[in-house]
CSV table of C-alpha atoms and ligand atoms in Angstrom, one decimal:
chain,number,residue,atom,x,y,z
A,706,MET,CA,1.2,194.4,-234.9
A,707,ARG,CA,2.5,198.0,-234.5
A,708,TYR,CA,0.2,200.9,-233.6
A,709,SER,CA,0.3,203.9,-235.8
A,710,ASN,CA,-0.1,207.4,-234.3
A,711,ARG,CA,-3.7,207.5,-235.4
A,712,HIS,CA,-4.4,204.2,-233.7
A,713,LEU,CA,-2.8,205.5,-230.5
A,714,ARG,CA,-4.9,208.7,-230.6
A,715,VAL,CA,-8.1,206.7,-231.0
A,716,LEU,CA,-7.1,204.3,-228.2
A,717,THR,CA,-6.3,207.2,-225.9
A,718,LEU,CA,-9.6,208.9,-226.7
A,719,ALA,CA,-11.5,205.6,-226.1
A,720,TRP,CA,-9.7,205.3,-222.8
A,721,PHE,CA,-10.7,208.8,-221.6
A,722,VAL,CA,-14.4,208.1,-222.7
A,723,PHE,CA,-14.3,204.9,-220.7
A,724,LEU,CA,-12.8,206.6,-217.7
A,725,LEU,CA,-15.3,209.5,-217.7
A,726,ALA,CA,-18.2,207.0,-218.1
A,727,GLY,CA,-16.9,205.1,-215.0
A,728,ILE,CA,-16.6,208.3,-213.0
A,729,SER,CA,-20.1,209.5,-213.9
A,730,ALA,CA,-21.6,206.1,-213.2
A,731,ARG,CA,-20.0,206.2,-209.8
A,732,ALA,CA,-21.3,209.8,-209.2
A,733,GLN,CA,-24.8,208.7,-210.2
A,734,ALA,CA,-24.8,205.5,-208.1
A,735,PRO,CA,-27.0,206.1,-205.1
A,736,ARG,CA,-25.4,206.3,-201.7
A,737,TYR,CA,-27.9,203.9,-200.2
A,738,ASP,CA,-29.7,200.9,-201.7
A,739,LEU,CA,-32.9,201.5,-199.7
A,740,ILE,CA,-34.4,204.1,-197.4
A,741,LEU,CA,-37.4,203.4,-195.2
A,742,LYS,CA,-38.9,206.8,-194.8
A,743,GLY,CA,-41.0,208.4,-192.1
A,744,GLY,CA,-41.6,205.4,-189.8
A,745,HIS,CA,-41.5,205.3,-186.1
A,746,VAL,CA,-38.2,203.6,-185.3
A,747,LEU,CA,-38.2,201.6,-182.1
A,748,ASP,CA,-34.8,200.2,-181.4
A,749,PRO,CA,-34.4,199.5,-177.7
A,750,ALA,CA,-30.8,198.4,-178.0
A,751,ASN,CA,-29.9,202.0,-179.0
A,752,GLN,CA,-32.6,203.8,-177.0
A,753,VAL,CA,-34.2,205.0,-180.3
A,754,ASP,CA,-38.0,205.7,-180.1
A,755,ALA,CA,-38.7,208.4,-182.6
A,756,GLU,CA,-39.7,209.2,-186.2
A,757,MET,CA,-36.6,208.5,-188.2
A,758,ASP,CA,-35.5,207.3,-191.6
A,759,VAL,CA,-33.5,204.1,-192.0
A,760,ALA,CA,-30.9,203.8,-194.7
A,761,ILE,CA,-29.5,200.4,-195.9
A,762,SER,CA,-26.4,199.8,-197.9
A,763,GLY,CA,-24.7,196.5,-198.9
A,764,GLY,CA,-27.1,194.5,-196.6
A,765,LYS,CA,-26.2,196.5,-193.6
A,766,ILE,CA,-27.8,199.4,-191.6
A,767,ALA,CA,-26.0,202.5,-193.0
A,768,ALA,CA,-27.8,205.4,-191.2
A,769,ILE,CA,-30.7,206.1,-188.8
A,770,GLU,CA,-31.4,209.9,-189.1
A,771,LYS,CA,-34.2,212.3,-189.5
A,772,ASP,CA,-34.9,213.3,-193.1
A,773,ILE,CA,-32.4,211.4,-195.1
A,774,PRO,CA,-32.7,212.8,-198.7
A,775,ALA,CA,-34.8,210.5,-200.9
A,776,ALA,CA,-32.4,211.2,-203.8
A,777,ASP,CA,-29.7,209.3,-201.9
A,778,ALA,CA,-31.3,205.9,-202.4
A,779,GLY,CA,-32.0,203.5,-205.2
A,780,LYS,CA,-35.3,202.8,-203.6
A,781,VAL,CA,-37.5,204.6,-201.1
A,782,VAL,CA,-40.3,203.0,-199.1
A,783,ASP,CA,-42.8,205.2,-197.4
A,784,VAL,CA,-43.5,203.6,-194.0
A,785,ARG,CA,-45.3,206.6,-192.3
A,786,GLY,CA,-47.7,205.5,-189.6
A,787,LEU,CA,-45.8,202.2,-189.2
A,788,THR,CA,-43.3,201.0,-186.5
A,789,VAL,CA,-39.9,200.0,-187.7
A,790,THR,CA,-38.1,197.6,-185.4
A,791,PRO,CA,-35.1,195.3,-185.6
A,792,GLY,CA,-36.0,192.0,-187.2
A,793,LEU,CA,-37.7,189.9,-184.4
A,794,VAL,CA,-35.6,187.2,-182.8
A,795,ASP,CA,-37.6,184.1,-181.8
A,796,ILE,CA,-35.3,181.8,-179.7
A,797,HIS,CA,-37.8,178.9,-179.3
A,798,VAL,CA,-39.2,177.4,-182.5
A,799,HIS,CA,-39.2,174.0,-184.1
A,800,VAL,CA,-38.5,173.7,-187.8
A,801,SER,CA,-38.7,170.9,-190.4
A,802,ASN,CA,-39.0,167.4,-189.0
A,803,GLY,CA,-38.2,168.5,-185.4
A,804,GLY,CA,-40.6,169.4,-182.7
A,805,ALA,CA,-42.5,167.7,-180.0
A,806,PRO,CA,-45.0,165.0,-181.0
A,807,LEU,CA,-48.2,164.9,-179.0
A,808,ASP,CA,-47.1,161.6,-177.4
A,809,TRP,CA,-43.6,162.7,-176.8
A,810,PHE,CA,-43.3,160.8,-173.6
A,811,GLU,CA,-43.7,157.4,-175.2
A,812,PRO,CA,-40.7,155.5,-176.6
A,813,SER,CA,-43.0,154.5,-179.5
A,814,ALA,CA,-43.7,158.1,-180.5
A,815,VAL,CA,-41.7,157.9,-183.7
A,816,ALA,CA,-44.1,155.3,-185.1
A,817,HIS,CA,-47.0,157.8,-185.4
A,818,THR,CA,-45.4,161.2,-185.5
A,819,PRO,CA,-46.0,163.4,-188.5
A,820,PRO,CA,-43.4,166.1,-189.1
A,821,PHE,CA,-44.0,168.6,-186.4
A,822,GLY,CA,-41.8,171.5,-187.2
A,823,VAL,CA,-42.7,174.6,-189.2
A,824,PRO,CA,-41.2,175.5,-192.6
A,825,ALA,CA,-38.6,178.0,-191.5
A,826,ASP,CA,-39.3,180.8,-193.9
A,827,LEU,CA,-42.9,181.0,-192.7
A,828,PHE,CA,-41.4,182.9,-189.7
A,829,LEU,CA,-40.6,185.8,-192.1
A,830,THR,CA,-44.4,186.5,-192.3
A,831,TRP,CA,-44.3,187.3,-188.5
A,832,GLY,CA,-41.4,189.8,-188.8
A,833,VAL,CA,-39.0,187.1,-187.4
A,834,THR,CA,-35.6,187.3,-189.1
A,835,THR,CA,-33.7,185.0,-186.6
A,836,ALA,CA,-35.3,181.8,-185.5
A,837,VAL,CA,-33.6,179.3,-183.1
A,838,ASP,CA,-34.7,175.7,-183.2
A,839,ALA,CA,-35.0,174.6,-179.6
A,840,GLY,CA,-33.7,171.1,-179.4
A,841,SER,CA,-35.4,169.4,-182.3
A,842,SER,CA,-32.1,167.8,-183.1
A,843,GLY,CA,-29.2,166.3,-181.1
A,844,ALA,CA,-25.7,165.3,-181.8
A,845,ASP,CA,-26.8,162.4,-184.0
A,846,THR,CA,-29.4,164.4,-186.0
A,847,PHE,CA,-28.1,168.0,-186.1
A,848,LEU,CA,-26.5,167.6,-189.5
A,849,GLY,CA,-29.9,166.7,-191.0
A,850,LEU,CA,-31.3,170.0,-189.6
A,851,LYS,CA,-28.4,172.0,-191.0
A,852,GLN,CA,-28.6,170.4,-194.4
A,853,SER,CA,-32.4,170.4,-194.8
A,854,VAL,CA,-33.2,173.8,-193.2
A,855,ILE,CA,-30.3,176.0,-192.0
A,856,ASP,CA,-28.4,175.9,-195.3
A,857,HIS,CA,-31.4,176.8,-197.4
A,858,SER,CA,-33.5,179.3,-195.4
A,859,LYS,CA,-33.9,183.0,-196.0
A,860,VAL,CA,-34.6,183.5,-192.3
A,861,ARG,CA,-31.5,183.1,-190.1
A,862,VAL,CA,-31.8,179.7,-188.4
A,863,MET,CA,-29.7,178.6,-185.5
A,864,ALA,CA,-30.3,175.9,-182.9
A,865,PHE,CA,-30.1,174.7,-179.3
A,866,LEU,CA,-28.7,171.2,-179.4
A,867,ASN,CA,-30.8,168.6,-177.6
A,868,ILE,CA,-28.8,166.9,-174.9
A,869,VAL,CA,-30.4,163.7,-176.2
A,870,ALA,CA,-28.2,162.7,-179.2
A,871,ASP,CA,-31.2,161.5,-181.2
A,872,GLY,CA,-33.1,164.8,-180.6
A,873,MET,CA,-36.7,165.3,-179.8
A,874,ASN,CA,-38.6,163.3,-182.4
A,875,GLY,CA,-37.3,159.8,-182.3
A,876,GLY,CA,-38.8,158.4,-179.1
A,877,LEU,CA,-35.4,158.3,-177.2
A,878,GLU,CA,-35.9,161.3,-174.9
A,879,GLN,CA,-36.1,159.1,-171.8
A,880,VAL,CA,-32.9,157.2,-172.5
A,881,VAL,CA,-30.3,158.6,-170.2
A,882,ASP,CA,-27.4,156.9,-172.1
A,883,GLN,CA,-28.5,159.2,-175.0
A,884,MET,CA,-27.5,162.2,-173.0
A,885,ASN,CA,-23.8,162.1,-173.8
A,886,VAL,CA,-22.0,165.2,-172.6
A,887,GLU,CA,-18.8,164.7,-174.6
A,888,ARG,CA,-20.6,164.2,-177.9
A,889,CYS,CA,-22.9,167.2,-177.1
A,890,ALA,CA,-20.0,169.5,-176.5
A,891,ALA,CA,-18.0,168.3,-179.5
A,892,THR,CA,-21.0,168.8,-181.8
A,893,ILE,CA,-21.5,172.3,-180.6
A,894,GLN,CA,-17.9,173.1,-181.2
A,895,GLN,CA,-18.0,171.5,-184.6
A,896,TYR,CA,-21.0,173.5,-185.8
A,897,GLN,CA,-20.4,176.9,-184.5
A,898,PRO,CA,-21.9,179.5,-185.1
A,899,TYR,CA,-25.1,177.6,-185.9
A,900,ILE,CA,-25.5,175.9,-182.5
A,901,VAL,CA,-26.0,178.6,-179.8
A,902,GLY,CA,-26.8,176.5,-176.7
A,903,VAL,CA,-28.1,173.2,-175.2
A,904,LYS,CA,-31.7,172.1,-174.7
A,905,THR,CA,-33.3,169.7,-172.4
A,906,ALA,CA,-37.0,168.8,-172.4
A,907,HIS,CA,-39.8,166.4,-171.5
A,908,TYR,CA,-37.7,164.2,-169.2
A,909,TRP,CA,-39.5,161.7,-166.9
A,910,THR,CA,-42.5,163.8,-166.0
A,911,GLU,CA,-45.0,161.1,-164.8
A,912,LYS,CA,-43.6,157.6,-164.1
A,913,PRO,CA,-42.1,156.7,-160.7
A,914,TRP,CA,-38.4,157.2,-160.3
A,915,ASP,CA,-36.2,154.2,-160.9
A,916,GLU,CA,-32.5,153.4,-161.1
A,917,PHE,CA,-32.4,154.2,-164.8
A,918,HIS,CA,-34.0,157.6,-164.4
A,919,PRO,CA,-32.4,159.8,-161.8
A,920,PRO,CA,-34.5,162.9,-161.3
A,921,TRP,CA,-31.9,165.4,-162.5
A,922,ALA,CA,-30.1,163.4,-165.2
A,923,ALA,CA,-31.3,165.5,-168.1
A,924,VAL,CA,-30.8,168.9,-166.5
A,925,ASP,CA,-27.4,168.0,-165.0
A,926,ARG,CA,-26.0,166.6,-168.2
A,927,ALA,CA,-27.3,169.5,-170.3
A,928,VAL,CA,-25.7,172.0,-167.9
A,929,GLU,CA,-22.5,170.1,-167.9
A,930,CYS,CA,-22.4,170.2,-171.8
A,931,GLY,CA,-23.2,173.9,-171.6
A,932,ARG,CA,-20.3,174.4,-169.2
A,933,ARG,CA,-17.9,172.5,-171.4
A,934,ALA,CA,-19.0,174.2,-174.7
A,935,HIS,CA,-19.3,177.7,-173.1
A,936,VAL,CA,-22.9,178.1,-174.2
A,937,PRO,CA,-26.2,178.7,-172.3
A,938,VAL,CA,-28.7,175.9,-171.6
A,939,MET,CA,-32.5,176.2,-172.3
A,940,VAL,CA,-34.6,174.1,-170.0
A,941,ASP,CA,-38.1,172.8,-170.6
A,942,PHE,CA,-39.0,171.4,-167.1
A,943,TRP,CA,-41.6,169.6,-165.1
A,944,PRO,CA,-41.3,170.0,-161.3
A,945,ARG,CA,-41.7,166.9,-159.3
A,946,PRO,CA,-40.9,167.9,-155.7
A,947,PRO,CA,-39.4,167.0,-153.4
A,948,GLU,CA,-36.9,165.1,-155.5
A,949,ARG,CA,-37.0,167.6,-158.4
A,950,SER,CA,-38.3,171.1,-157.4
A,951,TYR,CA,-38.6,174.3,-159.4
A,952,ASP,CA,-36.8,176.1,-156.6
A,953,GLU,CA,-33.8,173.9,-157.0
A,954,LEU,CA,-33.8,174.3,-160.7
A,955,ILE,CA,-33.7,178.1,-160.8
A,956,LEU,CA,-31.9,178.8,-157.5
A,957,SER,CA,-29.2,176.1,-157.8
A,958,LYS,CA,-29.0,174.0,-161.0
A,959,LEU,CA,-29.1,176.8,-163.6
A,960,ARG,CA,-26.1,179.0,-164.1
A,961,PRO,CA,-26.3,182.8,-164.9
A,962,GLY,CA,-27.3,183.1,-168.6
A,963,ASP,CA,-29.2,179.7,-168.6
A,964,ILE,CA,-32.8,180.0,-169.8
A,965,HIS,CA,-36.0,178.7,-168.3
A,966,THR,CA,-38.4,178.6,-171.2
A,967,HIS,CA,-42.2,178.1,-170.8
A,968,VAL,CA,-42.1,180.3,-167.7
A,969,PHE,CA,-45.9,180.9,-167.6
A,970,ALA,CA,-46.9,177.2,-168.1
A,971,GLN,CA,-49.4,175.6,-165.8
A,972,GLN,CA,-47.0,173.6,-163.8
A,973,PHE,CA,-44.9,176.4,-162.3
A,974,PRO,CA,-45.4,178.0,-158.9
A,975,ILE,CA,-45.4,181.6,-160.3
A,976,LEU,CA,-47.8,182.8,-157.6
A,977,LEU,CA,-48.0,182.0,-153.9
A,978,GLU,CA,-51.3,181.0,-152.4
A,979,ASN,CA,-52.0,184.6,-151.5
A,980,GLY,CA,-51.7,185.6,-155.1
A,981,LYS,CA,-48.3,187.4,-154.7
A,982,LEU,CA,-45.4,186.7,-157.0
A,983,ASN,CA,-43.2,183.9,-155.9
A,984,PRO,CA,-40.1,185.6,-154.6
A,985,ILE,CA,-37.9,182.8,-155.9
A,986,LEU,CA,-38.4,184.3,-159.4
A,987,LEU,CA,-36.7,187.5,-158.4
A,988,GLU,CA,-34.0,185.7,-156.5
A,989,ALA,CA,-33.2,183.6,-159.6
A,990,ARG,CA,-33.2,186.7,-161.8
A,991,GLN,CA,-30.8,188.3,-159.4
A,992,ARG,CA,-28.6,185.2,-160.0
A,993,GLY,CA,-28.7,185.9,-163.7
A,994,VAL,CA,-31.2,183.1,-164.7
A,995,ILE,CA,-33.2,184.1,-167.8
A,996,PHE,CA,-37.0,183.6,-168.1
A,997,ASP,CA,-38.4,183.0,-171.6
A,998,VAL,CA,-42.0,182.7,-172.7
A,999,GLY,CA,-42.0,179.7,-175.1
A,1000,HIS,CA,-45.8,179.9,-175.5
A,1001,GLY,CA,-46.4,176.8,-177.6
A,1002,GLY,CA,-49.4,174.5,-177.5
A,1003,GLY,CA,-49.2,173.8,-173.8
A,1004,SER,CA,-47.1,176.3,-172.0
A,1005,PHE,CA,-48.9,179.7,-171.6
A,1006,TRP,CA,-51.6,180.4,-169.0
A,1007,PHE,CA,-53.1,183.8,-168.5
A,1008,ARG,CA,-53.7,182.9,-164.8
A,1009,ASN,CA,-49.9,182.9,-164.4
A,1010,ALA,CA,-48.9,185.5,-166.9
A,1011,VAL,CA,-51.3,188.3,-166.1
A,1012,PRO,CA,-50.8,188.5,-162.3
A,1013,ALA,CA,-47.0,188.2,-162.8
A,1014,VAL,CA,-47.0,191.1,-165.3
A,1015,GLU,CA,-49.3,193.1,-163.1
A,1016,GLN,CA,-46.7,192.7,-160.3
A,1017,GLY,CA,-43.9,193.8,-162.5
A,1018,PHE,CA,-42.4,190.5,-163.5
A,1019,LEU,CA,-41.9,190.5,-167.2
A,1020,PRO,CA,-40.2,187.7,-169.0
A,1021,ASP,CA,-36.7,188.5,-170.4
A,1022,SER,CA,-37.5,187.2,-173.8
A,1023,ILE,CA,-40.7,186.5,-175.8
A,1024,SER,CA,-40.7,183.4,-177.9
A,1025,THR,CA,-43.3,181.2,-179.6
A,1026,ASP,CA,-42.4,177.6,-179.3
A,1027,ALA,CA,-43.9,177.4,-182.8
A,1028,HIS,CA,-44.6,174.0,-184.2
A,1029,LEU,CA,-47.4,172.8,-186.5
A,1030,GLU,CA,-49.8,172.2,-183.6
A,1031,SER,CA,-49.2,175.5,-181.8
A,1032,ILE,CA,-49.4,177.7,-184.9
A,1033,ILE,CA,-52.7,176.1,-186.1
A,1034,GLY,CA,-54.5,175.0,-182.9
A,1035,ARG,CA,-53.5,178.0,-180.8
A,1036,ALA,CA,-52.7,180.5,-183.6
A,1037,VAL,CA,-49.4,181.1,-181.9
A,1038,THR,CA,-47.2,183.5,-183.9
A,1039,MET,CA,-44.5,185.9,-182.7
A,1040,ILE,CA,-46.7,188.9,-183.3
A,1041,ASN,CA,-49.6,187.1,-181.6
A,1042,VAL,CA,-47.6,186.4,-178.5
A,1043,MET,CA,-46.2,190.0,-178.5
A,1044,SER,CA,-49.8,191.3,-178.9
A,1045,LYS,CA,-50.9,189.4,-175.7
A,1046,PHE,CA,-48.2,191.2,-173.7
A,1047,LEU,CA,-49.3,194.6,-175.2
A,1048,ALA,CA,-52.9,193.7,-174.2
A,1049,MET,CA,-51.6,193.1,-170.7
A,1050,GLY,CA,-50.5,196.7,-170.6
A,1051,VAL,CA,-46.7,196.2,-171.3
A,1052,PRO,CA,-45.4,199.2,-173.3
A,1053,LEU,CA,-44.5,198.5,-176.9
A,1054,GLU,CA,-40.9,199.4,-176.3
A,1055,GLU,CA,-40.6,196.7,-173.6
A,1056,VAL,CA,-42.4,194.1,-175.8
A,1057,VAL,CA,-40.0,194.9,-178.7
A,1058,ARG,CA,-37.0,194.9,-176.3
A,1059,ARG,CA,-38.0,191.3,-175.3
A,1060,SER,CA,-38.4,190.3,-178.9
A,1061,THR,CA,-35.2,191.7,-180.3
A,1062,VAL,CA,-32.1,192.8,-178.3
A,1063,ASN,CA,-32.8,190.6,-175.2
A,1064,PRO,CA,-33.1,187.3,-177.0
A,1065,ALA,CA,-30.2,188.2,-179.3
A,1066,ARG,CA,-28.0,188.7,-176.2
A,1067,GLU,CA,-29.2,185.5,-174.6
A,1068,ILE,CA,-27.8,183.6,-177.6
A,1069,ASN,CA,-24.6,185.7,-177.6
A,1070,ARG,CA,-25.4,187.5,-180.8
A,1071,PRO,CA,-25.4,191.2,-179.9
A,1072,ASP,CA,-25.0,192.0,-183.6
A,1073,LEU,CA,-28.6,190.9,-184.1
A,1074,GLY,CA,-31.8,192.4,-182.7
A,1075,THR,CA,-30.6,195.9,-183.2
A,1076,LEU,CA,-30.5,198.7,-185.8
A,1077,SER,CA,-27.0,199.8,-185.0
A,1078,VAL,CA,-25.1,201.2,-187.9
A,1079,GLY,CA,-23.1,198.4,-189.4
A,1080,ALA,CA,-25.4,195.6,-188.1
A,1081,PRO,CA,-27.1,193.3,-190.6
A,1082,ALA,CA,-30.1,195.0,-192.1
A,1083,ASP,CA,-32.7,192.7,-190.5
A,1084,ILE,CA,-35.9,194.7,-190.1
A,1085,ALA,CA,-39.6,194.3,-189.3
A,1086,VAL,CA,-42.1,197.0,-190.2
A,1087,LEU,CA,-45.1,196.5,-187.9
A,1088,ASP,CA,-48.6,197.9,-187.9
A,1089,VAL,CA,-50.0,198.5,-184.4
A,1090,LEU,CA,-53.7,198.1,-184.8
A,1091,HIS,CA,-56.2,199.4,-182.2
A,1092,GLY,CA,-59.7,198.0,-181.9
A,1093,ASN,CA,-61.5,195.2,-180.2
A,1094,PHE,CA,-59.4,192.1,-180.1
A,1095,SER,CA,-59.1,188.9,-178.0
A,1096,TYR,CA,-56.5,186.3,-177.4
A,1097,MET,CA,-56.4,182.7,-176.2
A,1098,ASP,CA,-54.1,180.7,-173.9
A,1099,ASP,CA,-53.2,177.0,-173.7
A,1100,GLY,CA,-55.9,176.4,-171.0
A,1101,PHE,CA,-58.5,177.5,-173.6
A,1102,ALA,CA,-59.3,180.7,-171.8
A,1103,ARG,CA,-59.8,184.1,-173.5
A,1104,MET,CA,-58.4,187.5,-172.6
A,1105,ASN,CA,-60.0,190.6,-174.2
A,1106,GLY,CA,-57.8,193.5,-175.3
A,1107,ASN,CA,-57.5,196.4,-177.7
A,1108,VAL,CA,-54.3,196.0,-179.6
A,1109,GLU,CA,-52.8,193.7,-182.2
A,1110,LEU,CA,-49.6,193.7,-184.2
A,1111,LEU,CA,-49.5,193.0,-187.9
A,1112,ASP,CA,-46.2,192.5,-189.9
A,1113,ARG,CA,-46.3,194.7,-193.0
A,1114,MET,CA,-42.8,194.1,-194.2
A,1115,THR,CA,-39.8,192.0,-193.4
A,1116,ILE,CA,-36.2,192.7,-194.5
A,1117,VAL,CA,-33.3,190.2,-194.1
A,1118,GLY,CA,-29.8,191.4,-194.9
A,1119,GLY,CA,-31.2,194.3,-196.8
A,1120,ARG,CA,-33.4,192.2,-199.0
A,1121,ILE,CA,-37.2,192.7,-198.9
A,1122,VAL,CA,-38.4,189.2,-198.3
A,1123,TYR,CA,-42.0,189.8,-197.2
A,1124,ASP,CA,-44.2,192.7,-198.4
A,1125,PRO,CA,-47.8,191.5,-198.8
A,1126,SER,CA,-49.2,195.1,-199.0
A,1127,GLY,CA,-46.7,196.0,-201.7
A,1128,LEU,CA,-45.4,199.0,-199.7
A,1129,SER,CA,-42.1,198.8,-201.7
A,1130,MET,CA,-43.8,198.4,-205.0
A,1131,VAL,CA,-45.1,200.7,-207.7
A,1132,GLU,CA,-48.9,201.0,-208.3
A,1133,TRP,CA,-49.4,198.6,-211.2
A,1134,ARG,CA,-50.7,201.1,-213.7
A,1135,LYS,CA,-47.5,203.1,-213.2
A,1136,ALA,CA,-45.2,200.2,-213.7
A,1137,PRO,CA,-42.5,200.4,-216.4
A,1138,LYS,CA,-42.8,198.8,-219.8
A,1139,GLN,CA,-41.1,195.5,-218.8
A,1140,TYR,CA,-44.0,194.7,-216.4
A,1141,PHE,CA,-46.5,194.8,-219.4
A,1142,THR,CA,-44.2,192.8,-221.6
A,1143,PRO,CA,-45.2,189.1,-221.9
A,1144,PRO,CA,-42.1,187.0,-221.6
A,1145,LYS,CA,-41.2,185.1,-224.8
A,1146,HIS,CA,-39.5,182.0,-223.4
A,1147,GLY,CA,-39.6,181.0,-219.8
A,1148,ALA,CA,-39.2,184.1,-217.6
A,1149,ASP,CA,-36.9,186.0,-219.9
A,1150,PRO,CA,-37.4,189.0,-219.7
A,1151,PRO,CA,-39.1,188.8,-216.3
A,1152,SER,CA,-42.4,190.6,-216.2
A,1153,ARG,CA,-41.5,192.5,-213.1
A,1154,ALA,CA,-42.2,196.1,-212.0
A,1155,ASP,CA,-38.7,196.6,-210.5
A,1156,LYS,CA,-35.4,194.9,-209.9
A,1157,TYR,CA,-35.0,195.4,-206.2
A,1158,PRO,CA,-33.7,192.1,-204.7
A,1159,ARG,CA,-36.5,190.2,-203.0
A,1160,GLN,CA,-35.3,186.6,-203.1
B,394,ZN,ZN1,-40.4,173.6,-177.8
């Protein structure tokens, strides 16, 4: 077919109209997807502690400035009176079928162990946007964790790999042959970036030593795997001096960057008999050993934590050791554990530092736990409540205090994934027509008040 002049004129006109429409659409497209307006931004990684607006674009932090114009965003959320922090990073959790059964020391544990891990996306309700499973799985079982949890979660899930190939939940934690350094290191290399370190736990805590159970087998092999794979080791430990002492663990066995979790558990000599802080803690810290909370259902005692904090010894990172028993029986959540440290008098900035940038660096992910421009837009919007509150520890003792954190909103990669107070939503009477329109078939059209991505 040949075009006549008239055809060409019409086509040219159509082309110009199309071009102009494109230009004006671009001109009208907002500069940012979302602005959180008027909150108190607390970002220890960047020394920000001030009232600021946070702008998000393409899933990343685009700007942190005072008074970003509301007209620049597709959506604006008023967060005045609330504290805006990087999404919390909890480096000791158990998800899905992982986790420590109550009878974890017994080879027969698997026979009567219900799933002990927490559904991963539950962490989003605590402001946690990165959760690290601490050794629920090993070389033989990691793929199951990846396929059943990591690949499907909204929360970012990573893992410390158990030095025991079978992991934590199959009753093989006492079998030294399971602690295969080569397979551990090869699995970590195969599944980067999901595996961030090695975990050892629960090894030979009661029974007499024998030829099949050398005192340091689990720690030595975990550290050797960490050395080969160039990742840190997280240690859950039970001192049994003189053969296996806490001093030797933190002053000799652990390398700089290795992590002692459960630091305020009942079994550690945090205080000397005169009540003073045990100087080995500072000596180990000087060496670069990291101390992590790992509260859990049996690893946090006020009698250790409060005097240590009063004497200036703060853990490097705050973590929950969340599993089904600790979140129900002990009500342990990330914001609950953080609240306990606030109640001990630790400033909010230091609590947030130990729940964001510090743990992110411990797992070699400095891009997380920060609101740096260009970083993934992982954000928690916290309410710092003041009143009469109290808190429990794992020895079933209470501490009174006057502050508690509540998570009001959680954002992962720029998506609002948790907003129970509807801070980002329109008051229902003012919702657009589509909200009031019953769908004809299925969910089409969806009866929603806006289109901001929330899934
Ligand atoms: Zn644990």
